[in-house]
Coordinates of C-alpha atoms in Angstrom, one line a residue:
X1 CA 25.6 -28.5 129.5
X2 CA 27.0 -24.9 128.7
X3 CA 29.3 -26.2 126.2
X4 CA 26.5 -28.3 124.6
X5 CA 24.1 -24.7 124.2
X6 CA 26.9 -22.8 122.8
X7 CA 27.7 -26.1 120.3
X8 CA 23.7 -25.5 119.0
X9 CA 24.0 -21.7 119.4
X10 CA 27.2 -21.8 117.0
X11 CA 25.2 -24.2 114.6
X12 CA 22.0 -22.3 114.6
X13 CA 24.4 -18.9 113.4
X14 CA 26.1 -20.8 110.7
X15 CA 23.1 -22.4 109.3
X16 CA 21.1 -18.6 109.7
X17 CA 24.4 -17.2 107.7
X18 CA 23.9 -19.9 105.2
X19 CA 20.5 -19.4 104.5
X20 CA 21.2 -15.4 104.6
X21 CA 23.7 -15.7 102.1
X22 CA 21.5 -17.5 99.4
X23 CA 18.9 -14.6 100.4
X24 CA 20.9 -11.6 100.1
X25 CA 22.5 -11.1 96.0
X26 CA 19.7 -9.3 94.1
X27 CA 20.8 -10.3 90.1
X28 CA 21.1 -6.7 88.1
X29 CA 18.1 -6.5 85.1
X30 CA 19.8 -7.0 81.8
X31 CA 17.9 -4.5 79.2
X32 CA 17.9 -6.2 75.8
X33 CA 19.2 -3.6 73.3
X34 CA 16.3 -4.0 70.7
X35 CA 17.2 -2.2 67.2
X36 CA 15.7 0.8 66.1
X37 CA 13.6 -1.4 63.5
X38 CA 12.4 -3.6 65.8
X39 CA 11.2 -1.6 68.0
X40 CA 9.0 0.2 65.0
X41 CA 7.9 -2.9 63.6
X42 CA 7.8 -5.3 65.9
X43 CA 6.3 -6.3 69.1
X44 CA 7.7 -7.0 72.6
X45 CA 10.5 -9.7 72.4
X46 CA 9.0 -13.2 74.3
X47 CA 10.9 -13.5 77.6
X48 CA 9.0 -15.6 80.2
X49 CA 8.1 -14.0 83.1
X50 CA 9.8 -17.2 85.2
X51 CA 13.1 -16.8 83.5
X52 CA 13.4 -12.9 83.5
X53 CA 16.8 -11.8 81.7
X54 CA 19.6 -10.6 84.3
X55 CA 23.4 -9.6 84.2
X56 CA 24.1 -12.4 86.3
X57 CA 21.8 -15.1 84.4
X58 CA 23.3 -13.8 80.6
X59 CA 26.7 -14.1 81.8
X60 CA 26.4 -17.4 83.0
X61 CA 24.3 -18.6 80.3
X62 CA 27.5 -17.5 78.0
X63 CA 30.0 -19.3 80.1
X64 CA 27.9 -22.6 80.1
X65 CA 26.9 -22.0 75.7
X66 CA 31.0 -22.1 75.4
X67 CA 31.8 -25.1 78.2
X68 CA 32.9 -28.3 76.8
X69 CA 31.4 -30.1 80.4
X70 CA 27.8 -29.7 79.1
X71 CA 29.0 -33.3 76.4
X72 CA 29.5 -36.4 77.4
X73 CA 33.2 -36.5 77.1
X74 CA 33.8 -33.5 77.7
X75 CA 34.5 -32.6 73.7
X76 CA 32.2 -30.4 72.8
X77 CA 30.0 -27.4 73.6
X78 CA 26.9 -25.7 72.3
X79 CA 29.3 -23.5 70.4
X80 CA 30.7 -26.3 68.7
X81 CA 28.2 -26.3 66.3
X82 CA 27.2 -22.5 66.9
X83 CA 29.9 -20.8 66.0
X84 CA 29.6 -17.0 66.7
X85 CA 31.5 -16.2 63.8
X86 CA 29.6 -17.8 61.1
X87 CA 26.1 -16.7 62.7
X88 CA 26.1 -19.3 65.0
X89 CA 26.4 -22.2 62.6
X90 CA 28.8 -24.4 62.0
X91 CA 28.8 -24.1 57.8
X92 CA 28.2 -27.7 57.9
X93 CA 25.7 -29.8 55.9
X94 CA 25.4 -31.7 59.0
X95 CA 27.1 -31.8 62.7
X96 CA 29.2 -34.5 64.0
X97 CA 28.5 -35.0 67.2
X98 CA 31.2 -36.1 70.3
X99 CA 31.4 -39.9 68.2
X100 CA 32.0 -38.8 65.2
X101 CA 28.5 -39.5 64.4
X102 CA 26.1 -37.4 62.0
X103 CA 22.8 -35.8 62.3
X104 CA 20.2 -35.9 59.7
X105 CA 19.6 -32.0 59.6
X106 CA 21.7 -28.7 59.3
X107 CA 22.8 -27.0 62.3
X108 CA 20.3 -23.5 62.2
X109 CA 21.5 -19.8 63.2
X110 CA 20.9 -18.7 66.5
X111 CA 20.0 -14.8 66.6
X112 CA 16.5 -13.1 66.7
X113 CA 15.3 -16.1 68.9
X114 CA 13.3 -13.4 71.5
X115 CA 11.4 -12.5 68.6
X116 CA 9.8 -16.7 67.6
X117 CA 6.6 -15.7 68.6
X118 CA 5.0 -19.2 68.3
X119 CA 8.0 -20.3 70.2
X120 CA 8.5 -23.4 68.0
X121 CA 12.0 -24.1 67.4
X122 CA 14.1 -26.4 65.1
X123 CA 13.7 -27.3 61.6
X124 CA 10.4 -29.5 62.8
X125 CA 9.6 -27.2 65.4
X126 CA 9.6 -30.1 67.7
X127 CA 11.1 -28.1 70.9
X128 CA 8.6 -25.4 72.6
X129 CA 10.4 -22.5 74.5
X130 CA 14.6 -21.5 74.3
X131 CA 14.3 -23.4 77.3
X132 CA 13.3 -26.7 76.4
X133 CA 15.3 -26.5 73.2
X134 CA 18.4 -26.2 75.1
X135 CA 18.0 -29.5 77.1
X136 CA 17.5 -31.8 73.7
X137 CA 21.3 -31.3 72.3
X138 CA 22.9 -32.2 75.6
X139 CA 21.3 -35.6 75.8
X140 CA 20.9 -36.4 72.1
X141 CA 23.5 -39.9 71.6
X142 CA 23.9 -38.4 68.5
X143 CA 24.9 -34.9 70.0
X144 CA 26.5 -34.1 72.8
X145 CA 25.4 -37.4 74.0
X146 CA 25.5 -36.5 77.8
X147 CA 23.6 -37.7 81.0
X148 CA 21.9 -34.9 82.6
X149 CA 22.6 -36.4 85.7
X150 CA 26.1 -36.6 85.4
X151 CA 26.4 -32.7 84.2
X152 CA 24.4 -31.5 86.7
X153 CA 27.2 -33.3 89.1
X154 CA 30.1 -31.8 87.4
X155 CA 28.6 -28.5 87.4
X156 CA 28.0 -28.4 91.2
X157 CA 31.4 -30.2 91.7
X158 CA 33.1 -27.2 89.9
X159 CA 35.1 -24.2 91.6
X160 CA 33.4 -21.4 90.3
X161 CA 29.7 -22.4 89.2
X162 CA 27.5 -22.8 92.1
X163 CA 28.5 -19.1 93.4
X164 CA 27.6 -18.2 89.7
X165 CA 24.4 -20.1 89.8
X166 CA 23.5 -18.6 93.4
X167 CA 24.2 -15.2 91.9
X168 CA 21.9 -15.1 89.3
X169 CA 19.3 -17.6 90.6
X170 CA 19.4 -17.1 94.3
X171 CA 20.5 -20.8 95.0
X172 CA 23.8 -22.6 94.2
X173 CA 21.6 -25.8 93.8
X174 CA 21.8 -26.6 90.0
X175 CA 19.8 -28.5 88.1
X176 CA 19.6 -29.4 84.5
X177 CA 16.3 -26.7 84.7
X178 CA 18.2 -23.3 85.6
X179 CA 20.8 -25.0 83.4
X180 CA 18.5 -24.9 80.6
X181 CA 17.7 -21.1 81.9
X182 CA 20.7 -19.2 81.9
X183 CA 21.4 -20.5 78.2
X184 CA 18.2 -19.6 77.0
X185 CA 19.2 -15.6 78.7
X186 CA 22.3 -15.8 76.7
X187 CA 20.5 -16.6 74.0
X188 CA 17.7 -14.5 73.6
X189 CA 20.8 -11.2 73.9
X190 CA 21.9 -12.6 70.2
X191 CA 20.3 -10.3 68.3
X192 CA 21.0 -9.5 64.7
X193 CA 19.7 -6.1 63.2
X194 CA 22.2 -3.8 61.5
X195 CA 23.0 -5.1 58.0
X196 CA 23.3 -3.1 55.3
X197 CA 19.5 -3.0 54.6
X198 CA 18.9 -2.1 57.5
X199 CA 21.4 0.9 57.1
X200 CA 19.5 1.5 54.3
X201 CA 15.6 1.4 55.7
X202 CA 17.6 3.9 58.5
X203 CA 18.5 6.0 55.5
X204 CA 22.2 5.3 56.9
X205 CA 22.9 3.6 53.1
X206 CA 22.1 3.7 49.9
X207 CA 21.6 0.5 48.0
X208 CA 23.2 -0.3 44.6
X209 CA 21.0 -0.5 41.5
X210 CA 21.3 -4.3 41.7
X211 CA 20.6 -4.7 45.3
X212 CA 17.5 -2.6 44.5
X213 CA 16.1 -4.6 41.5
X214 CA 16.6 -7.6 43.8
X215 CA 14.9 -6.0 46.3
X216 CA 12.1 -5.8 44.2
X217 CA 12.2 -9.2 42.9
X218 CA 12.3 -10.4 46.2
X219 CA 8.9 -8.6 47.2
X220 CA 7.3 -9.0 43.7
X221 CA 4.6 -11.5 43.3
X222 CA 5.4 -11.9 39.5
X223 CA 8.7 -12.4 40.1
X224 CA 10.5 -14.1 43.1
X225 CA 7.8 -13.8 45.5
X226 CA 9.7 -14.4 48.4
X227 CA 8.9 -11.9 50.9
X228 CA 5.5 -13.9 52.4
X229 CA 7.5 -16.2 54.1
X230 CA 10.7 -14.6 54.6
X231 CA 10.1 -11.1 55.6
X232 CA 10.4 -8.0 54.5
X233 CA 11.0 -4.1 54.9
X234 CA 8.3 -4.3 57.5
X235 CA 9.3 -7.9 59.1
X236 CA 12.9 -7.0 60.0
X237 CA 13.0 -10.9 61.3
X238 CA 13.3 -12.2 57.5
X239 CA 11.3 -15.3 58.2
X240 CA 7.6 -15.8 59.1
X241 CA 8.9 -18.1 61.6
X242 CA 6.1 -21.1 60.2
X243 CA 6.7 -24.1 58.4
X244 CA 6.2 -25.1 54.6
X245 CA 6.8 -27.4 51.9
X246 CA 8.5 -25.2 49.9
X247 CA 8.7 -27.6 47.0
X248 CA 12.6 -30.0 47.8
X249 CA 11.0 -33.6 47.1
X250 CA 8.2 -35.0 45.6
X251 CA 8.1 -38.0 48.1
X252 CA 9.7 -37.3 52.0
X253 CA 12.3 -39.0 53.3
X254 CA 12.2 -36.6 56.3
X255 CA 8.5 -35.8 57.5
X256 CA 9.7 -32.3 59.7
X257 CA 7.1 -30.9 61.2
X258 CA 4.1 -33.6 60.1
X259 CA 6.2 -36.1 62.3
X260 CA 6.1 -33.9 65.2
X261 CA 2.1 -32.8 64.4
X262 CA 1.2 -36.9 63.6
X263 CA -1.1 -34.4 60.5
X264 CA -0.1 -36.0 57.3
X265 CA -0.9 -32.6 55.7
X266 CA 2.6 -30.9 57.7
X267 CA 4.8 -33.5 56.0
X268 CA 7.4 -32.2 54.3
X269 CA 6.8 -28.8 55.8
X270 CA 10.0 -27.1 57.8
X271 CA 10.7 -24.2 59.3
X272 CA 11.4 -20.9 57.0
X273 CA 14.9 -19.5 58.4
X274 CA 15.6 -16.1 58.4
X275 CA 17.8 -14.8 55.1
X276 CA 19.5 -12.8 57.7
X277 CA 23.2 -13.1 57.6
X278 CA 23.3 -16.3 54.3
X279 CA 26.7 -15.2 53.7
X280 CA 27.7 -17.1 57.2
X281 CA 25.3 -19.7 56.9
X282 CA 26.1 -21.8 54.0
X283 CA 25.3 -24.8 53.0
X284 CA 21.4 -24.2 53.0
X285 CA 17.7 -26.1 53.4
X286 CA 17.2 -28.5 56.5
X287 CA 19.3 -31.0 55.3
X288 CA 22.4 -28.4 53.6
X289 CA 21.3 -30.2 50.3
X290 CA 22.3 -26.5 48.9
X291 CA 26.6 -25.7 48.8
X292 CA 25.5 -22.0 47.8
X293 CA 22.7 -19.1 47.3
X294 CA 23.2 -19.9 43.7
X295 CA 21.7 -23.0 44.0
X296 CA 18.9 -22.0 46.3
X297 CA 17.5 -19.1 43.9
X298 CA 17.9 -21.9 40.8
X299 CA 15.9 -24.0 43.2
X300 CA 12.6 -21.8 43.6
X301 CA 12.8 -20.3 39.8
X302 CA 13.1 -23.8 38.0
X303 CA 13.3 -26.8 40.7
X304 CA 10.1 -27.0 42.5
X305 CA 8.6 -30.8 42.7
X306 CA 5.3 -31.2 42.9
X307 CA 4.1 -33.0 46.0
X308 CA 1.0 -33.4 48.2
X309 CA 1.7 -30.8 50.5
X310 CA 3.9 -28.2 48.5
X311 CA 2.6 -24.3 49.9
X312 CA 0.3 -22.8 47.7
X313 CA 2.9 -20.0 48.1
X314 CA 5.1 -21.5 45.7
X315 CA 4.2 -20.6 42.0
X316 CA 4.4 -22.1 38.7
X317 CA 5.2 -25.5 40.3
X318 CA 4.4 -27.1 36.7
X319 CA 6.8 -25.0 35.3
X320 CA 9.3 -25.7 38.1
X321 CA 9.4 -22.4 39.7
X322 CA 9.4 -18.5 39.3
X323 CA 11.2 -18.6 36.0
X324 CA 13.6 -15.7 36.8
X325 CA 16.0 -14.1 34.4
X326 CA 19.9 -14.6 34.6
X327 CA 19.7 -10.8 36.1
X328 CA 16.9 -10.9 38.6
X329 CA 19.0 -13.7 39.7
X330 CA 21.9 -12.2 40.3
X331 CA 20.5 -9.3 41.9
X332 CA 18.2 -11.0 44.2
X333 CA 21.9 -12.7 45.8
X334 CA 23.1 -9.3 45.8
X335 CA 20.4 -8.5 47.4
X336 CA 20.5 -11.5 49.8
X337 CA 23.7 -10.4 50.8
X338 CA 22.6 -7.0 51.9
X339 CA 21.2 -8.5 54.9
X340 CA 24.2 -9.5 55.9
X341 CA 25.4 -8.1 59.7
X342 CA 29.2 -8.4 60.1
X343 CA 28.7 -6.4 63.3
X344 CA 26.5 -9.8 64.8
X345 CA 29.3 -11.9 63.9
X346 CA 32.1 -9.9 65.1
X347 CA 30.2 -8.9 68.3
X348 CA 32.8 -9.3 71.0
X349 CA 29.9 -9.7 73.9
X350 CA 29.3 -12.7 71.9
X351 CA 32.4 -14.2 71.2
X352 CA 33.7 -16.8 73.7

């Protein structure tokens, strides 16, 4: 009978040292470093108050953005298509995923996310929350073409991840849910804000003539008329974060964001990216139907099509476009390209 009591002492200590153990690791608070600009002109970056950014949490959200087990083969990762070097694109027109197979849309940049205050995300806007978007690619067959099930095995199977996920959640229990989590924490730290513009509105720069006048074409409403849906010196996000027909087809093969509404007035309409960082981002539009900014700025000036649903934002539709001369042209790219951060893509904390 004695040895029996000290058999269910023994048991009750290991299963009380268990349980301390998930209790006791208190994740370290990551602070977001929020540029200078931001700060001024924005308001608070969206981080939910269930999925609070930590140390712990970032790190391992990194680790699992960069890990090939997250696809069905074991192939590909998130970075796969979201290269850190080319703003978190893969310069593709469109993605083959782990079958060689292709998607319908261009992969988007990942930076500024904290600051998508609707919180719609994709071209179509079809994915509410960082969190939720991060669960779609994994399981797409067209993707990463993965079974949740199966990932969520070979991540607790694995040496090193459940003490990583007990760290920063407090349990080494994973599920596809604090999966989803810790890439949405790494996600919302990519954060893009010290191009040479902003050098500039720091009065760290000084902008040449023709980054200047395309400056002003961009925020002229004669001229290019761009700035009320993609930012401006007082948006440091470069993107309205809504969605419009900006004017690519006069009949849709691709509804965007009217086939995730079911209202036939949002067909056609998709999500304005932010001209943050273009030189990395190539080729252009939802469907990378543009090889260059060339071709985009040709686009708005003389390319519009007239369609049901084309923004009201867009002028001179009859006329094609903004009808802009070879030189306001050529100094709204150089322009463009001002806003490009080669300190985002050459972050090291972001590189794999």
């Amino acid at each position: 009978m004695k040895k029996i009591h000290l058999f269910f002492l023994f048991c009750f200590l290991l299963m009380n040292c268990a349980s301390n153990e998930e209790e006791v690791y208190t994740p370290i608070p990551y602070n977001l470093e929020i540029p200078t600009l931001f700060a001024a002109k924005l308001i608070a970056p969206i981080v939910p108050a269930n999925n609070l950014l930590t140390e712990e949490g970032v790190a391992l959200g990194k680790k699992l953005f960069f890990d090939r087990i997250l696809s069905g083969d074991g192939s590909q990762s998130c970075a796969s298509c979201h290269n850190p070097k080319k703003a978190f694109t893969d310069q593709q027109q469109f993605s083959a995923g782990i079958q060689g197979e292709f998607g319908k849309r261009n992969a988007m940049p990942l930076f500024n996310l904290a600051w998508n205050f609707d919180e719609r995300f994709a071209w179509d806007g079809k994915e509410f929350g960082l969190e939720e978007q991060a669960l779609e690619p994994v399981s797409n067959p067209i993707e990463m073409h993965a079974d949740w099930k199966k990932v969520t095995q070979r991540i607790q199977q694995h040496p090193t991840y459940p003490n990583l996920f007990l760290q920063a959640f407090g349990t080494s229990k994973i599920d596809s849910i604090i999966i989803t989590k810790a890439i949405a924490q790494f996600e919302r730290t990519l954060i893009s804000g010290n191009s040479k513009f902003d050098q500039f509105l720091r009065k760290e720069a000084t902008l040449t003539p023709e980054e200047q006048n395309g400056f002003d074409v961009f925020m002229d409403e004669a001229k290019g008329d761009c700035f009320h849906c993609h930012g401006s010196n007082n948006n440091p996000l470069w993107t309205d974060n809504k969605f419009h027909n900006n004017g690519l087809d006069a009949t849709f093969k691709d509804l965007g964001f009217g086939n995730v509404t079911g209202d036939p007035n949002d067909n056609g309409k998709f999500k304005s990216p932010s001209i943050r960082n273009l030189a990395f981002t190539a080729p252009y539009m939802h469907d990378g139907r543009f090889s260059t900014l060339e071709e985009v700025i040709n686009h708005y000036s003389e390319g519009l099509k007239k369609s049901a649903t084309i923004d009201p934002l867009m002028k001179n539709i009859d006329k094609g476009g903004v009808q802009l001369s070879t030189q306001d042209k050529t100094d709204l790219k150089a322009f463009l390209l001002a806003l490009s951060d080669n300190d985002f893509i050459n972050n090291p904390t972001f590189q794999q």
